[in-house]
Amino acid sequence: MALFILAQPHRSRWCFLIMFLQRNDMGRKNQTHPYVGVWVTADGYIRHELLPNGRYDEARGKRKSAYQGRYEVTGEHIEYWDDTGFTADGDFINGVLHHAGMVLYRER
């Protein structure tokens, strides 16, 4: 984690600093849950790769790395923080990921 000191803090600078620290700290933790791997919709159009370092890479159709960011799993619940600032969540139910109206299955 990096530490920065701002001489004259401004509201937007503090927001940027907090976001920077969150992204760089949480994305480096190794995840200790059984969901690391690739999750894909039944039609194969959307693919989520949950990496062990707490980062994810989402492909859509032929667009590889359409979205990237960090994630955190607590129990059966997953929270996503996209690098652009978008947030989403989902739940693992009976070995299936339910996320934003989509159903994703583990790729074997």
CSV table of N, CA and C in Angstrom, one decimal:
chain,number,residue,atom,x,y,z
A,1,MET,N,0.8,-1.2,0.0
A,1,MET,CA,0.0,0.0,0.0
A,1,MET,C,0.9,1.2,0.0
A,2,ALA,N,0.5,2.2,-0.8
A,2,ALA,CA,1.3,3.5,-0.8
A,2,ALA,C,0.6,4.5,0.1
A,3,LEU,N,1.4,5.4,0.6
A,3,LEU,CA,0.9,6.5,1.5
A,3,LEU,C,1.2,7.8,0.9
A,4,PHE,N,0.3,8.6,0.7
A,4,PHE,CA,0.5,10.0,0.1
A,4,PHE,C,0.0,11.0,1.1
A,5,ILE,N,0.7,12.1,1.2
A,5,ILE,CA,0.3,13.2,2.1
A,5,ILE,C,0.0,14.4,1.2
A,6,LEU,N,-1.2,14.9,1.4
A,6,LEU,CA,-1.6,16.1,0.6
A,6,LEU,C,-1.5,17.3,1.5
A,7,ALA,N,-0.7,18.4,1.0
A,7,ALA,CA,-0.5,19.6,1.8
A,7,ALA,C,-1.8,20.3,2.0
A,8,GLN,N,-2.6,20.5,1.0
A,8,GLN,CA,-3.8,21.2,1.1
A,8,GLN,C,-4.9,20.3,0.6
A,9,PRO,N,-5.5,19.5,1.4
A,9,PRO,CA,-6.5,18.5,1.0
A,9,PRO,C,-7.7,19.2,0.4
A,10,HIS,N,-8.2,18.7,-0.7
A,10,HIS,CA,-9.4,19.2,-1.4
A,10,HIS,C,-10.3,18.0,-1.4
A,11,ARG,N,-11.6,18.2,-1.3
A,11,ARG,CA,-12.5,17.1,-1.3
A,11,ARG,C,-12.3,16.1,-2.4
A,12,SER,N,-12.1,16.5,-3.7
A,12,SER,CA,-11.9,15.6,-4.8
A,12,SER,C,-10.6,14.9,-4.7
A,13,ARG,N,-9.6,15.5,-4.1
A,13,ARG,CA,-8.3,14.8,-4.0
A,13,ARG,C,-8.4,13.7,-2.9
A,14,TRP,N,-9.1,14.0,-1.8
A,14,TRP,CA,-9.3,12.9,-0.8
A,14,TRP,C,-10.0,11.7,-1.4
A,15,CYS,N,-11.1,12.0,-2.2
A,15,CYS,CA,-11.8,10.9,-2.8
A,15,CYS,C,-10.9,10.1,-3.7
A,16,PHE,N,-10.1,10.8,-4.5
A,16,PHE,CA,-9.2,10.1,-5.4
A,16,PHE,C,-8.2,9.2,-4.6
A,17,LEU,N,-7.6,9.8,-3.5
A,17,LEU,CA,-6.7,9.1,-2.7
A,17,LEU,C,-7.3,7.8,-2.1
A,18,ILE,N,-8.5,7.9,-1.6
A,18,ILE,CA,-9.2,6.8,-1.0
A,18,ILE,C,-9.4,5.7,-2.0
A,19,MET,N,-9.9,6.1,-3.2
A,19,MET,CA,-10.1,5.1,-4.3
A,19,MET,C,-8.8,4.5,-4.7
A,20,PHE,N,-7.7,5.2,-4.8
A,20,PHE,CA,-6.4,4.7,-5.2
A,20,PHE,C,-6.0,3.6,-4.1
A,21,LEU,N,-6.1,4.0,-2.9
A,21,LEU,CA,-5.6,3.0,-1.8
A,21,LEU,C,-6.5,1.8,-1.8
A,22,GLN,N,-7.8,1.9,-2.0
A,22,GLN,CA,-8.7,0.7,-2.0
A,22,GLN,C,-8.3,-0.2,-3.1
A,23,ARG,N,-8.2,0.4,-4.3
A,23,ARG,CA,-7.9,-0.5,-5.5
A,23,ARG,C,-6.6,-1.2,-5.4
A,24,ASN,N,-5.6,-0.5,-4.9
A,24,ASN,CA,-4.2,-1.1,-4.8
A,24,ASN,C,-4.0,-2.0,-3.7
A,25,ASP,N,-4.7,-1.8,-2.6
A,25,ASP,CA,-4.6,-2.7,-1.4
A,25,ASP,C,-5.4,-3.9,-1.6
A,26,MET,N,-6.7,-3.8,-2.0
A,26,MET,CA,-7.6,-5.0,-2.0
A,26,MET,C,-7.3,-5.9,-3.2
A,27,GLY,N,-6.7,-5.3,-4.3
A,27,GLY,CA,-6.5,-6.1,-5.5
A,27,GLY,C,-5.3,-7.1,-5.3
A,28,ARG,N,-4.5,-6.9,-4.2
A,28,ARG,CA,-3.3,-7.7,-4.0
A,28,ARG,C,-3.5,-8.9,-3.1
A,29,LYS,N,-4.6,-8.9,-2.4
A,29,LYS,CA,-4.8,-10.0,-1.5
A,29,LYS,C,-5.1,-11.3,-2.2
A,30,ASN,N,-4.5,-12.4,-1.8
A,30,ASN,CA,-4.9,-13.7,-2.3
A,30,ASN,C,-6.2,-14.1,-1.7
A,31,GLN,N,-7.1,-14.6,-2.6
A,31,GLN,CA,-8.4,-15.0,-2.1
A,31,GLN,C,-8.4,-16.4,-1.6
A,32,THR,N,-9.1,-16.6,-0.5
A,32,THR,CA,-9.1,-18.0,0.0
A,32,THR,C,-10.6,-18.5,0.0
A,33,HIS,N,-11.1,-18.7,-1.2
A,33,HIS,CA,-12.4,-19.2,-1.4
A,33,HIS,C,-12.4,-20.2,-2.6
A,34,PRO,N,-13.5,-21.0,-2.7
A,34,PRO,CA,-13.5,-22.0,-3.7
A,34,PRO,C,-13.9,-21.5,-5.1
A,35,TYR,N,-14.1,-20.2,-5.3
A,35,TYR,CA,-14.7,-19.7,-6.6
A,35,TYR,C,-13.7,-19.1,-7.6
A,36,VAL,N,-12.4,-19.2,-7.3
A,36,VAL,CA,-11.4,-18.7,-8.2
A,36,VAL,C,-11.5,-19.6,-9.5
A,37,GLY,N,-11.5,-18.9,-10.6
A,37,GLY,CA,-11.6,-19.7,-11.9
A,37,GLY,C,-12.4,-18.9,-12.9
A,38,VAL,N,-12.9,-19.6,-13.9
A,38,VAL,CA,-13.7,-19.0,-15.0
A,38,VAL,C,-15.1,-19.4,-14.8
A,39,TRP,N,-16.0,-18.3,-14.9
A,39,TRP,CA,-17.4,-18.5,-14.9
A,39,TRP,C,-18.0,-18.0,-16.2
A,40,VAL,N,-18.9,-18.7,-16.8
A,40,VAL,CA,-19.4,-18.4,-18.1
A,40,VAL,C,-20.9,-18.6,-18.2
A,41,THR,N,-21.6,-17.7,-19.0
A,41,THR,CA,-23.0,-17.9,-19.2
A,41,THR,C,-23.2,-19.1,-20.1
A,42,ALA,N,-24.5,-19.6,-20.1
A,42,ALA,CA,-24.8,-20.8,-20.9
A,42,ALA,C,-24.5,-20.7,-22.4
A,43,ASP,N,-24.6,-19.5,-22.9
A,43,ASP,CA,-24.4,-19.2,-24.3
A,43,ASP,C,-22.9,-18.9,-24.6
A,44,GLY,N,-22.1,-18.8,-23.5
A,44,GLY,CA,-20.7,-18.5,-23.7
A,44,GLY,C,-20.3,-17.1,-24.0
A,45,TYR,N,-21.3,-16.2,-24.0
A,45,TYR,CA,-21.1,-14.8,-24.4
A,45,TYR,C,-20.3,-14.0,-23.3
A,46,ILE,N,-20.7,-14.2,-22.1
A,46,ILE,CA,-20.0,-13.5,-21.0
A,46,ILE,C,-19.2,-14.5,-20.2
A,47,ARG,N,-17.9,-14.1,-19.9
A,47,ARG,CA,-17.0,-14.9,-19.1
A,47,ARG,C,-16.3,-14.0,-18.0
A,48,HIS,N,-16.4,-14.5,-16.8
A,48,HIS,CA,-15.8,-13.8,-15.7
A,48,HIS,C,-14.6,-14.7,-15.2
A,49,GLU,N,-13.4,-14.2,-15.3
A,49,GLU,CA,-12.3,-14.9,-14.7
A,49,GLU,C,-12.0,-14.3,-13.3
A,50,LEU,N,-12.2,-15.0,-12.3
A,50,LEU,CA,-11.9,-14.6,-10.9
A,50,LEU,C,-10.5,-15.1,-10.6
A,51,LEU,N,-9.6,-14.1,-10.5
A,51,LEU,CA,-8.2,-14.4,-10.3
A,51,LEU,C,-7.9,-14.5,-8.8
A,52,PRO,N,-6.9,-15.3,-8.4
A,52,PRO,CA,-6.6,-15.5,-7.0
A,52,PRO,C,-6.1,-14.3,-6.3
A,53,ASN,N,-5.7,-13.3,-7.0
A,53,ASN,CA,-5.2,-12.0,-6.4
A,53,ASN,C,-6.3,-11.0,-6.1
A,54,GLY,N,-7.5,-11.4,-6.3
A,54,GLY,CA,-8.6,-10.5,-6.0
A,54,GLY,C,-9.0,-9.6,-7.2
A,55,ARG,N,-8.5,-9.9,-8.3
A,55,ARG,CA,-8.9,-9.1,-9.5
A,55,ARG,C,-9.7,-10.0,-10.4
A,56,TYR,N,-10.5,-9.4,-11.3
A,56,TYR,CA,-11.3,-10.1,-12.2
A,56,TYR,C,-11.2,-9.5,-13.6
A,57,ASP,N,-11.4,-10.4,-14.6
A,57,ASP,CA,-11.4,-10.0,-16.0
A,57,ASP,C,-12.6,-10.5,-16.7
A,58,GLU,N,-13.4,-9.6,-17.2
A,58,GLU,CA,-14.7,-10.0,-17.9
A,58,GLU,C,-14.6,-9.8,-19.4
A,59,ALA,N,-14.9,-10.9,-20.1
A,59,ALA,CA,-15.0,-10.9,-21.5
A,59,ALA,C,-16.4,-10.9,-22.0
A,60,ARG,N,-16.7,-10.2,-23.1
A,60,ARG,CA,-18.1,-10.2,-23.6
A,60,ARG,C,-18.0,-10.5,-25.1
A,61,GLY,N,-18.5,-11.6,-25.5
A,61,GLY,CA,-18.4,-12.0,-26.9
A,61,GLY,C,-16.9,-12.1,-27.3
A,62,LYS,N,-16.6,-11.4,-28.4
A,62,LYS,CA,-15.2,-11.4,-28.9
A,62,LYS,C,-14.3,-10.3,-28.2
A,63,ARG,N,-15.0,-9.5,-27.4
A,63,ARG,CA,-14.3,-8.5,-26.7
A,63,ARG,C,-13.6,-9.0,-25.4
A,64,LYS,N,-12.3,-9.3,-25.5
A,64,LYS,CA,-11.6,-9.8,-24.4
A,64,LYS,C,-11.3,-8.6,-23.5
A,65,SER,N,-11.3,-8.9,-22.2
A,65,SER,CA,-11.1,-7.8,-21.2
A,65,SER,C,-12.0,-6.6,-21.3
A,66,ALA,N,-13.3,-6.9,-21.5
A,66,ALA,CA,-14.2,-5.8,-21.7
A,66,ALA,C,-14.3,-5.0,-20.4
A,67,TYR,N,-14.2,-5.7,-19.3
A,67,TYR,CA,-14.3,-5.0,-17.9
A,67,TYR,C,-13.2,-5.7,-17.0
A,68,GLN,N,-12.6,-4.9,-16.2
A,68,GLN,CA,-11.6,-5.4,-15.3
A,68,GLN,C,-11.8,-4.7,-14.0
A,69,GLY,N,-11.4,-5.3,-12.9
A,69,GLY,CA,-11.5,-4.7,-11.6
A,69,GLY,C,-11.1,-5.6,-10.5
A,70,ARG,N,-11.6,-5.3,-9.3
A,70,ARG,CA,-11.3,-6.2,-8.1
A,70,ARG,C,-12.6,-6.8,-7.6
A,71,TYR,N,-12.5,-7.8,-6.9
A,71,TYR,CA,-13.7,-8.4,-6.3
A,71,TYR,C,-13.3,-8.9,-4.9
A,72,GLU,N,-14.3,-9.2,-4.1
A,72,GLU,CA,-14.2,-9.8,-2.8
A,72,GLU,C,-15.3,-10.7,-2.5
A,73,VAL,N,-15.0,-11.9,-2.0
A,73,VAL,CA,-16.0,-12.9,-1.7
A,73,VAL,C,-16.1,-13.0,-0.2
A,74,THR,N,-17.4,-12.9,0.3
A,74,THR,CA,-17.7,-13.2,1.7
A,74,THR,C,-18.7,-14.2,1.8
A,75,GLY,N,-18.4,-15.4,2.2
A,75,GLY,CA,-19.3,-16.5,2.3
A,75,GLY,C,-19.7,-16.9,0.8
A,76,GLU,N,-21.0,-16.7,0.5
A,76,GLU,CA,-21.5,-17.1,-0.8
A,76,GLU,C,-21.8,-15.8,-1.6
A,77,HIS,N,-21.4,-14.6,-1.1
A,77,HIS,CA,-21.7,-13.3,-1.8
A,77,HIS,C,-20.4,-12.8,-2.4
A,78,ILE,N,-20.5,-12.2,-3.6
A,78,ILE,CA,-19.4,-11.5,-4.2
A,78,ILE,C,-19.7,-10.1,-4.5
A,79,GLU,N,-18.7,-9.2,-4.3
A,79,GLU,CA,-18.8,-7.8,-4.6
A,79,GLU,C,-17.8,-7.5,-5.6
A,80,TYR,N,-18.2,-6.7,-6.7
A,80,TYR,CA,-17.3,-6.3,-7.7
A,80,TYR,C,-17.1,-4.8,-7.7
A,81,TRP,N,-15.9,-4.3,-7.9
A,81,TRP,CA,-15.5,-2.9,-8.1
A,81,TRP,C,-14.8,-2.8,-9.4
A,82,ASP,N,-15.5,-2.3,-10.5
A,82,ASP,CA,-14.9,-2.1,-11.8
A,82,ASP,C,-13.8,-1.0,-11.7
A,83,ASP,N,-12.8,-1.1,-12.5
A,83,ASP,CA,-11.7,-0.1,-12.5
A,83,ASP,C,-12.3,1.3,-12.9
A,84,THR,N,-13.4,1.4,-13.6
A,84,THR,CA,-14.0,2.7,-14.0
A,84,THR,C,-14.9,3.2,-12.9
A,85,GLY,N,-15.1,2.5,-11.8
A,85,GLY,CA,-15.9,3.0,-10.6
A,85,GLY,C,-17.3,2.3,-10.5
A,86,PHE,N,-17.6,1.5,-11.5
A,86,PHE,CA,-18.9,0.8,-11.4
A,86,PHE,C,-18.9,-0.3,-10.4
A,87,THR,N,-20.0,-0.5,-9.7
A,87,THR,CA,-20.0,-1.6,-8.7
A,87,THR,C,-21.1,-2.5,-9.0
A,88,ALA,N,-21.0,-3.8,-8.6
A,88,ALA,CA,-22.0,-4.8,-8.8
A,88,ALA,C,-21.8,-5.9,-7.7
A,89,ASP,N,-22.8,-6.8,-7.6
A,89,ASP,CA,-22.6,-7.9,-6.7
A,89,ASP,C,-23.4,-9.1,-7.2
A,90,GLY,N,-23.2,-10.2,-6.5
A,90,GLY,CA,-23.9,-11.4,-6.9
A,90,GLY,C,-23.8,-12.5,-5.8
A,91,ASP,N,-24.4,-13.6,-6.1
A,91,ASP,CA,-24.4,-14.7,-5.1
A,91,ASP,C,-24.1,-16.0,-5.7
A,92,PHE,N,-23.4,-16.9,-5.0
A,92,PHE,CA,-23.2,-18.2,-5.5
A,92,PHE,C,-24.2,-19.1,-4.8
A,93,ILE,N,-25.1,-19.7,-5.6
A,93,ILE,CA,-26.2,-20.6,-5.1
A,93,ILE,C,-26.0,-21.9,-5.8
A,94,ASN,N,-25.8,-22.9,-5.0
A,94,ASN,CA,-25.7,-24.3,-5.4
A,94,ASN,C,-24.6,-24.4,-6.6
A,95,GLY,N,-23.5,-23.8,-6.4
A,95,GLY,CA,-22.4,-23.9,-7.4
A,95,GLY,C,-22.6,-23.1,-8.7
A,96,VAL,N,-23.6,-22.1,-8.7
A,96,VAL,CA,-23.9,-21.3,-9.8
A,96,VAL,C,-23.8,-19.8,-9.4
A,97,LEU,N,-23.2,-19.0,-10.2
A,97,LEU,CA,-23.1,-17.6,-9.9
A,97,LEU,C,-24.2,-16.8,-10.5
A,98,HIS,N,-25.0,-16.1,-9.6
A,98,HIS,CA,-26.1,-15.2,-10.0
A,98,HIS,C,-25.6,-13.8,-9.9
A,99,HIS,N,-25.5,-13.1,-11.0
A,99,HIS,CA,-24.9,-11.8,-11.0
A,99,HIS,C,-25.6,-10.9,-12.0
A,100,ALA,N,-26.2,-9.8,-11.5
A,100,ALA,CA,-26.8,-8.7,-12.4
A,100,ALA,C,-27.8,-9.3,-13.4
A,101,GLY,N,-28.6,-10.2,-12.9
A,101,GLY,CA,-29.6,-10.8,-13.8
A,101,GLY,C,-29.1,-11.9,-14.7
A,102,MET,N,-27.8,-12.2,-14.6
A,102,MET,CA,-27.2,-13.3,-15.4
A,102,MET,C,-26.9,-14.5,-14.5
A,103,VAL,N,-26.8,-15.7,-15.2
A,103,VAL,CA,-26.5,-16.9,-14.5
A,103,VAL,C,-25.2,-17.4,-15.2
A,104,LEU,N,-24.1,-17.6,-14.3
A,104,LEU,CA,-22.9,-18.1,-14.9
A,104,LEU,C,-22.5,-19.4,-14.2
A,105,TYR,N,-21.9,-20.3,-15.0
A,105,TYR,CA,-21.5,-21.6,-14.6
A,105,TYR,C,-20.0,-21.7,-14.6
A,106,ARG,N,-19.5,-22.5,-13.7
A,106,ARG,CA,-18.1,-22.7,-13.6
A,106,ARG,C,-17.6,-23.4,-14.9
A,107,GLU,N,-16.6,-22.9,-15.5
A,107,GLU,CA,-16.0,-23.6,-16.7
A,107,GLU,C,-15.1,-24.7,-16.2
A,108,ARG,N,-15.3,-25.9,-16.8
A,108,ARG,CA,-14.5,-27.1,-16.3
A,108,ARG,C,-13.6,-27.5,-17.4
